[in-house]
Amino acid sequence: MNTPISHSPKLHPLLAQYALQLAVHPLRTKALTSATLSFLQEVIGSNAAGLPPTPTPKDASPLTKILARYHIDAKAIKMAIYGFFVSAPLGHYLVGLLQKAFTGKVGVKYRVAQLVASNFLVAPVQTTVFLASMAIINGAKSLDDVIRTVKGGFWAVIRVTWIVSPLSMVFAQQFVPTELWVPFFNMVQFTLGVSDSH
């Protein structure tokens, strides 16, 4: 799934480089982006929520204590791993399949059909995997714990997705250059994640 690049003279050089990397190395670029944003989402969300830091041993190094104070801890690392190895590849391939299904189809009915397919086929899979991953990261001890977490959170998460996804898609279609869709949707997801953290 390659991202088209337009040669807009107004595109900031860093965004142009990012768009080039998306075109040349789409999965790697998305994985690195997702890992970084997942890590930052956990750190910023934990700090914004005022959560107490993870306790450190008395003999821990000063660096370890500073990192723990700012929630740069094992959970943040696990979130980065989730972003790199789970979220990005899943999104890359599911959205790629969706885009292939609608390649060459133009018109309002195809845009609506793509949006419906995204919300009722792709989003439920991504939501289930997200909730299962969060259960594991948060210490689920059994498959029953994971299933309970997915069942308990599925409808709350999917409802937000069904509201935000169409709005952000319509906004992107109208105002965001195609080559910036990936960072735009990453930032939408990041913002939602930080605001909904903890």
XYZ file of C-alpha atoms in Angstrom:
198
model
C 0.000 0.000 0.000
C 1.904 3.019 -1.227
C 0.927 6.552 -0.367
C 0.882 8.906 -3.353
C 3.116 11.938 -3.131
C 2.161 15.249 -4.619
C 4.922 17.744 -5.207
C 3.368 20.694 -3.424
C 5.753 23.628 -3.025
C 3.980 24.527 0.255
C 4.780 21.183 1.904
C 7.196 21.589 4.808
C 10.511 19.770 4.129
C 10.044 17.444 7.132
C 6.543 16.500 5.993
C 7.836 15.985 2.462
C 10.519 13.622 3.816
C 7.912 11.805 5.903
C 5.646 11.434 2.845
C 8.603 10.088 0.859
C 9.330 7.519 3.575
C 5.648 6.514 3.565
C 5.840 5.944 -0.175
C 9.156 4.068 -0.110
C 8.816 2.183 3.201
C 5.120 2.358 4.136
C 4.935 -0.343 6.813
C 8.208 0.609 8.504
C 7.276 4.298 8.579
C 3.814 3.562 9.957
C 5.273 1.185 12.563
C 7.804 3.758 13.770
C 5.125 6.459 13.841
C 2.665 4.264 15.723
C 5.316 3.160 18.233
C 6.356 6.747 18.920
C 2.808 8.041 19.272
C 1.713 5.083 21.435
C 4.683 5.691 23.751
C 4.003 9.432 23.962
C 0.270 8.846 24.426
C 0.953 6.693 27.500
C 3.518 9.086 28.992
C 1.489 12.262 28.363
C -1.812 10.648 29.378
C -0.378 9.319 32.647
C 1.187 12.672 33.506
C -1.933 14.645 32.540
C -4.107 12.359 34.664
C -1.832 12.963 37.648
C -1.258 9.265 38.238
C 1.308 8.393 40.889
C 4.627 7.207 39.450
C 5.557 3.542 39.411
C 7.342 2.756 42.694
C 11.096 2.280 42.335
C 13.447 0.428 44.675
C 15.329 2.602 47.156
C 18.633 1.614 45.568
C 17.457 2.517 42.029
C 19.657 4.874 40.054
C 18.742 8.574 39.902
C 17.947 8.164 36.195
C 15.496 5.330 36.919
C 13.771 7.468 39.555
C 13.487 10.447 37.192
C 12.101 8.279 34.377
C 9.563 6.702 36.754
C 8.491 10.114 38.047
C 7.530 11.125 34.492
C 5.885 7.767 33.669
C 8.601 6.672 31.266
C 8.229 3.110 32.436
C 7.596 -0.479 31.372
C 3.993 0.276 30.395
C 5.092 3.073 28.046
C 7.630 0.698 26.466
C 4.926 -1.966 26.078
C 2.697 0.607 24.384
C 5.498 1.389 21.923
C 5.915 -2.329 21.222
C 2.152 -2.616 20.678
C 2.234 0.337 18.263
C 5.149 -1.086 16.289
C 4.258 -4.781 16.111
C 0.450 -4.831 16.379
C -1.333 -1.553 15.651
C 0.653 -0.376 12.625
C 0.797 -3.699 10.735
C -2.883 -4.406 11.421
C -3.942 -0.959 10.220
C -1.586 -1.114 7.234
C -3.001 -4.379 5.933
C -6.675 -3.847 6.800
C -6.770 -0.356 5.306
C -4.753 -1.630 2.333
C -7.384 -4.289 1.648
C -10.127 -1.692 1.983
C -8.365 0.672 -0.422
C -7.835 -2.130 -2.950
C -11.526 -2.999 -2.797
C -12.438 0.570 -3.753
C -9.599 1.376 -6.159
C -10.882 3.124 -9.270
C -14.376 3.563 -7.877
C -15.451 7.181 -7.721
C -18.580 8.948 -6.636
C -20.491 9.609 -3.461
C -21.957 6.100 -3.214
C -18.459 4.559 -3.226
C -17.200 7.033 -0.619
C -20.150 6.155 1.597
C -19.645 2.418 0.956
C -15.966 2.724 1.863
C -16.849 4.574 5.060
C -19.452 1.942 5.982
C -16.991 -0.891 5.262
C -14.345 0.849 7.345
C -16.690 1.334 10.293
C -18.352 -2.091 10.231
C -15.519 -4.361 9.027
C -12.170 -2.738 9.822
C -13.025 -0.812 13.008
C -14.437 -3.803 14.947
C -11.300 -5.859 14.237
C -9.004 -2.995 15.246
C -11.072 -2.293 18.374
C -11.016 -5.936 19.459
C -7.255 -6.217 18.940
C -6.667 -2.897 20.734
C -8.707 -3.909 23.788
C -7.133 -7.375 23.937
C -3.668 -5.820 23.715
C -4.482 -3.293 26.449
C -5.722 -6.117 28.683
C -2.407 -7.937 28.242
C -0.350 -4.764 28.762
C -2.343 -4.002 31.921
C -1.604 -7.441 33.352
C -4.439 -9.759 32.304
C -3.577 -13.191 33.678
C -5.862 -15.382 31.594
C -7.800 -15.564 28.359
C -10.959 -14.978 30.403
C -9.480 -11.673 31.651
C -8.771 -10.614 28.061
C -12.265 -11.596 26.877
C -13.853 -9.754 29.810
C -11.869 -6.605 28.940
C -12.876 -6.783 25.273
C -16.545 -7.349 26.105
C -16.531 -4.614 28.734
C -14.963 -1.945 26.540
C -15.960 -2.826 22.988
C -19.131 -0.757 22.604
C -17.710 2.312 24.325
C -14.666 2.326 22.033
C -16.546 1.485 18.839
C -19.128 4.238 19.452
C -16.354 6.840 19.680
C -14.805 5.383 16.516
C -18.131 5.582 14.688
C -18.438 9.260 15.590
C -14.847 10.371 15.041
C -13.998 8.293 11.961
C -16.616 9.744 9.580
C -15.976 13.295 10.790
C -12.206 13.028 10.416
C -12.564 11.302 7.029
C -14.843 14.037 5.671
C -12.467 16.688 7.041
C -9.473 14.950 5.429
C -11.259 14.580 2.089
C -11.982 18.313 2.056
C -8.940 19.936 3.654
C -5.942 17.584 4.018
C -3.618 16.787 1.093
C -3.605 13.051 0.336
C 0.061 12.640 1.227
C -0.675 13.928 4.734
C -3.586 11.599 5.504
C -1.454 9.103 7.447
C 0.033 11.693 9.828
C -3.362 13.417 10.079
C -5.179 10.232 11.150
C -2.294 9.312 13.451
C -2.658 12.675 15.180
C -6.443 12.265 15.473
C -5.922 8.860 17.101
C -3.135 10.231 19.317
C -5.280 13.160 20.484
C -8.194 10.856 21.297
C -5.887 8.468 23.111
C -4.329 11.185 25.265
C -7.679 12.773 26.090
C -9.186 9.381 26.963
C -6.171 8.042 28.889
C -6.712 6.774 32.359
